[in-house]
Amino acid sequence: MPPRLIKNLPESELTAWLQAGGHAVFRLKQIRQWLYGRWVLRFAEMTNLPAALRQALVADFLAFSLDPVETQEADDGTVKWLFRLADGESIETVLIHAPERQTVCISTQVGCPVRCTFCASGRDGLIRNLEPAEIVDQVIAACRHRQQRVDNIVVMGMGEPLLNLDNLVAALDLICGAEHLGIGARHITISTSGIVPGIRYLAELRRQWHLAISLHALTDEQRGRLIPPHHRYPLAEILDACRYYRDCTGRIVTLEYALMAGDNDSDADATELATLARHLDAKVNLIPYNAVVQHYRAPDERRVRAFEERLRSLGAKVTLRQRKGDRIQAACGQLRRRRLDPAQPADPASD
Ligand code: SAH
Ligand code: SF4
């Protein structure tokens, strides 16, 4: 059997594996500390384990799943990786640096089945789901890079997290578990294009994860131009699911709104968005569109400010995503695309 990714294994199975090999069960705790507390990449680094156990681990498991094939570090300390997976597929991860916190933007799928018309990640549809270990290892790579535990996780990289729910939840439990990475549940944000059954499922888990909905439009007709029908839910159902999430978890929801000139940036859109956000008691996060698809572009800065001001004057809570972090974050999918199609410019948003 080829080696398995050790972080994919439920700990009950790992305990059984230790017992079957005649190893002491307390070794599980040591292995866990090396993997999640010291972020090691190889079993050889686990120096307090007996050599025989290390050899047995090497024979049966892989300690880490990602191979960095490209690393870009911006002047402000933000790092973007293109990682190769064991089967040759690739994903992107971004570590966003701010003086007060380190945030990692993680991917959950290779490609994305939702295929929004404005997004680079969805262009080829879904290639495959990421496994729990492949999701967790993106966070471990970032902790290792900084030599400190990161503070926040945003599930806003490639893929629709709520269409890979079991692996997402398994990974987030390792990321949040006090005996694992130990990042507080309130420091996790999951962004979804609005997969209603997934939102309801998460609500019933009653974790303290923060939910962000990629709204981008105020009517089903307008949204239909951005999101193809096969994974798109009616707005009314999405908003109901948001209320349910808030009722079950006590967490307010964020509405993400990527501003695209001429598509969703009118005064009427702002008014409608403010009303909707107030009714839902939600926060609005405006993101000027990052030009990865030619058909769309961000409104000019004055228009963005006017849209923001209108929302605020109508009583909505609103933030405008910082240009720099936004550029790198929303650019998820671009590094990978450039590898697949070298004719693609490095950063089409450069101006
Ligand atoms: N699939 C999930 C999470 C990943 S995308 C979702 O759609 O929510 C993270 C956010 O970036 C989403 O709000 C998405 O709509 C937005 N986004 C994708 N491409 C973008 C672009 N080129 N410019 C601005 N925002 C973009
Ligand atoms: Fe998928 Fe999100 Fe991109 Fe839509 S915006 S294609 S859901 S990654």
XYZ file of N, CA, C and O in Angstrom, residues 69-146:
312
model
N 6.348 24.738 -5.094
C 7.027 24.863 -6.386
C 7.269 26.320 -6.743
O 8.083 26.625 -7.594
N 6.539 27.217 -6.087
C 6.770 28.642 -6.342
C 6.377 29.410 -5.084
O 5.336 29.146 -4.486
N 7.216 30.351 -4.670
C 6.919 31.186 -3.507
C 7.140 32.632 -3.903
O 8.201 32.968 -4.416
N 6.116 33.465 -3.700
C 6.262 34.902 -3.981
C 6.105 35.646 -2.669
O 5.122 35.442 -1.966
N 7.076 36.512 -2.362
C 6.961 37.282 -1.126
C 6.874 38.758 -1.502
O 7.736 39.290 -2.189
N 5.798 39.420 -1.063
C 5.624 40.846 -1.375
C 6.399 41.684 -0.353
O 6.773 41.192 0.702
N 6.622 42.951 -0.697
C 7.382 43.849 0.184
C 6.749 43.953 1.568
O 7.435 44.154 2.555
N 5.431 43.840 1.634
C 4.765 44.009 2.939
C 4.759 42.719 3.761
O 4.098 42.649 4.791
N 5.480 41.683 3.298
C 5.585 40.451 4.087
C 4.545 39.408 3.728
O 4.569 38.294 4.256
N 3.643 39.737 2.827
C 2.628 38.759 2.393
C 3.294 37.714 1.489
O 4.109 38.051 0.636
N 2.973 36.455 1.732
C 3.615 35.367 0.983
C 2.548 34.576 0.238
O 1.472 34.315 0.776
N 2.859 34.206 -0.996
C 1.915 33.402 -1.771
C 2.652 32.165 -2.285
O 3.723 32.290 -2.870
N 2.071 30.986 -2.012
C 2.703 29.738 -2.446
C 1.879 29.045 -3.512
O 0.650 29.056 -3.449
N 2.590 28.415 -4.434
C 1.968 27.417 -5.294
C 2.530 26.079 -4.814
O 3.742 25.870 -4.838
N 1.660 25.214 -4.310
C 2.087 23.910 -3.788
C 1.697 22.812 -4.762
O 0.571 22.808 -5.273
N 2.624 21.848 -4.948
C 2.259 20.668 -5.722
C 1.823 19.562 -4.771
O 2.413 19.372 -3.708
N 0.787 18.851 -5.159
C 0.278 17.744 -4.352
C 0.879 16.438 -4.886
O 1.473 16.420 -5.969
N 0.682 15.358 -4.132
C 1.310 14.078 -4.488
C 0.953 13.625 -5.904
O 1.762 13.021 -6.597
N -0.261 13.933 -6.367
C -0.672 13.474 -7.700
C -0.329 14.470 -8.808
O -0.797 14.335 -9.935
N 0.467 15.498 -8.462
C 0.905 16.450 -9.480
C -0.012 17.649 -9.644
O 0.326 18.607 -10.332
N -1.179 17.633 -9.014
C -2.072 18.805 -9.069
C -1.462 19.928 -8.231
O -0.557 19.684 -7.436
N -1.995 21.145 -8.384
C -1.431 22.228 -7.582
C -2.508 23.140 -7.002
O -3.617 23.242 -7.535
N -2.158 23.759 -5.888
C -3.068 24.666 -5.183
C -2.298 25.901 -4.727
O -1.070 25.894 -4.687
N -3.051 26.918 -4.342
C -2.435 28.142 -3.851
C -2.821 28.428 -2.411
O -3.944 28.139 -1.987
N -1.889 29.034 -1.699
C -2.112 29.439 -0.307
C -1.475 30.812 -0.141
O -0.409 31.068 -0.710
N -2.124 31.696 0.602
C -1.578 33.035 0.821
C -1.477 33.307 2.314
O -2.427 33.036 3.059
N -0.341 33.832 2.725
C -0.145 34.257 4.120
C -0.126 35.780 4.113
O 0.772 36.393 3.537
N -1.155 36.375 4.682
C -1.308 37.833 4.630
C -0.754 38.436 5.911
O -1.184 38.076 7.010
N 0.187 39.330 5.715
C 0.871 39.905 6.871
C 0.270 41.249 7.249
O 0.081 42.116 6.410
N -0.062 41.402 8.518
C -0.414 42.717 9.061
C 0.328 42.796 10.388
O 0.597 41.756 10.997
N 0.669 44.006 10.839
C 1.464 44.087 12.062
C 0.804 43.351 13.234
O 1.483 42.705 14.026
N -0.521 43.408 13.307
C -1.181 42.851 14.484
C -1.604 41.396 14.305
O -1.944 40.735 15.278
N -1.610 40.889 13.090
C -1.999 39.485 12.927
C -1.517 38.879 11.603
O -1.298 39.580 10.618
N -1.397 37.558 11.645
C -1.017 36.772 10.468
C -2.241 35.967 10.055
O -2.786 35.216 10.867
N -2.660 36.129 8.808
C -3.860 35.441 8.325
C -3.482 34.524 7.168
O -2.753 34.952 6.267
N -3.973 33.299 7.184
C -3.699 32.398 6.061
C -4.977 32.176 5.272
O -6.023 31.860 5.840
N -4.874 32.353 3.966
C -6.006 32.107 3.067
C -5.785 30.736 2.436
O -4.811 30.536 1.712
N -6.682 29.789 2.748
C -6.449 28.401 2.313
C -7.440 27.954 1.230
O -8.566 28.425 1.154
N -6.976 27.016 0.426
C -7.802 26.402 -0.624
C -8.420 25.107 -0.094
O -7.850 24.469 0.803
N -9.552 24.728 -0.663
C -10.212 23.485 -0.234
C -10.434 22.504 -1.384
O -10.818 21.369 -1.158
N -10.249 22.973 -2.615
C -10.408 22.089 -3.772
C -9.361 22.467 -4.819
O -8.860 23.601 -4.812
N -9.065 21.536 -5.719
C -8.299 21.887 -6.914
C -9.346 22.269 -7.948
O -10.188 21.452 -8.317
N -9.321 23.540 -8.385
C -10.394 24.041 -9.240
C -11.635 24.287 -8.396
O -11.570 24.304 -7.156
N -12.765 24.493 -9.055
C -14.009 24.727 -8.321
C -15.195 24.383 -9.221
O -15.257 24.821 -10.374
N -16.146 23.603 -8.699
C -17.280 23.176 -9.534
C -18.309 24.277 -9.783
O -19.151 24.142 -10.666
N -18.262 25.362 -9.005
C -19.311 26.386 -9.119
C -19.134 27.208 -10.406
O -20.103 27.584 -11.056
N -17.896 27.467 -10.767
C -17.558 28.115 -12.039
C -18.158 29.500 -12.218
O -18.767 29.804 -13.270
N -18.031 30.343 -11.198
C -18.498 31.726 -11.336
C -17.799 32.369 -12.527
O -16.602 32.141 -12.750
N -18.535 33.202 -13.248
C -18.007 33.716 -14.511
C -16.849 34.693 -14.314
O -16.077 34.929 -15.225
N -16.738 35.260 -13.093
C -15.725 36.291 -12.842
C -14.470 35.743 -12.169
O -13.558 36.489 -11.851
N -14.408 34.425 -11.915
C -13.378 33.885 -11.021
C -12.396 32.974 -11.750
O -12.796 32.107 -12.526
N -11.090 33.152 -11.463
C -10.049 32.346 -12.114
C -10.077 30.894 -11.627
O -9.801 29.975 -12.390
N -10.438 30.698 -10.349
C -10.381 29.329 -9.781
C -11.356 28.380 -10.451
O -11.120 27.179 -10.511
N -12.489 28.927 -10.904
C -13.543 28.046 -11.401
C -13.453 27.787 -12.890
O -14.289 27.087 -13.449
N -12.429 28.324 -13.537
C -12.444 28.291 -14.996
C -12.503 26.875 -15.578
O -13.187 26.633 -16.559
N -11.776 25.944 -14.956
C -11.775 24.577 -15.492
C -12.710 23.643 -14.731
O -12.632 22.433 -14.885
N -13.546 24.183 -13.858
C -14.406 23.301 -13.065
C -13.604 22.599 -11.972
O -12.465 22.966 -11.686
N -14.203 21.573 -11.404
C -13.549 20.863 -10.293
C -12.587 19.811 -10.821
O -12.949 19.001 -11.671
N -11.371 19.839 -10.303
C -10.434 18.745 -10.612
C -10.574 17.678 -9.513
O -10.842 16.533 -9.790
N -10.409 18.110 -8.247
C -10.707 17.180 -7.147
C -10.800 17.909 -5.811
O -10.331 19.047 -5.678
N -11.387 17.236 -4.840
C -11.434 17.767 -3.480
C -10.069 17.639 -2.823
O -9.349 16.672 -3.085
N -9.740 18.568 -1.927
C -8.549 18.384 -1.104
C -8.904 17.501 0.086
O -10.029 17.542 0.602
N -7.930 16.714 0.514
C -8.110 15.876 1.698
C -7.835 16.718 2.943
O -7.183 17.763 2.854
N -8.317 16.252 4.116
C -8.094 17.047 5.332
C -6.619 17.434 5.518
O -6.304 18.597 5.814
N -5.714 16.466 5.320
C -4.281 16.749 5.535
C -3.797 17.860 4.598
O -2.997 18.711 4.991
N -4.294 17.852 3.364
C -3.843 18.856 2.390
C -4.363 20.244 2.763
O -3.732 21.258 2.438
N -5.490 20.291 3.437
C -6.029 21.579 3.898
C -5.219 22.058 5.116
O -4.741 23.193 5.164
N -5.032 21.175 6.088
C -4.295 21.536 7.314
C -2.846 21.909 6.996
O -2.286 22.846 7.580
N -2.226 21.186 6.069
C -0.811 21.424 5.790
C -0.547 22.826 5.240
O 0.557 23.354 5.376
N -1.552 23.447 4.635
C -1.355 24.836 4.175
C -1.136 25.747 5.382
O -0.317 26.668 5.344
N -1.849 25.469 6.465
C -1.698 26.278 7.681
C -0.344 25.974 8.329
O 0.365 26.871 8.790
N 0.032 24.695 8.305
C 1.310 24.300 8.905
C 2.474 24.944 8.145
O 3.421 25.432 8.754
N 2.361 24.993 6.821
C 3.426 25.628 6.029
C 3.582 27.093 6.438
O 4.703 27.609 6.551
N 2.458 27.761 6.684
C 2.511 29.178 7.060
C 3.104 29.351 8.463
O 3.924 30.245 8.694
N 2.721 28.481 9.400
C 3.284 28.556 10.756
C 4.789 28.331 10.705
O 5.576 29.024 11.356
N 5.199 27.360 9.919
C 6.627 27.055 9.789
C 7.376 28.239 9.212
O 8.448 28.606 9.672
N 6.780 28.848 8.193
C 7.432 29.974 7.536
C 7.669 31.113 8.524
O 8.719 31.735 8.531
N 6.669 31.390 9.351
C 6.788 32.498 10.305
C 7.438 32.076 11.619
O 7.767 32.905 12.445
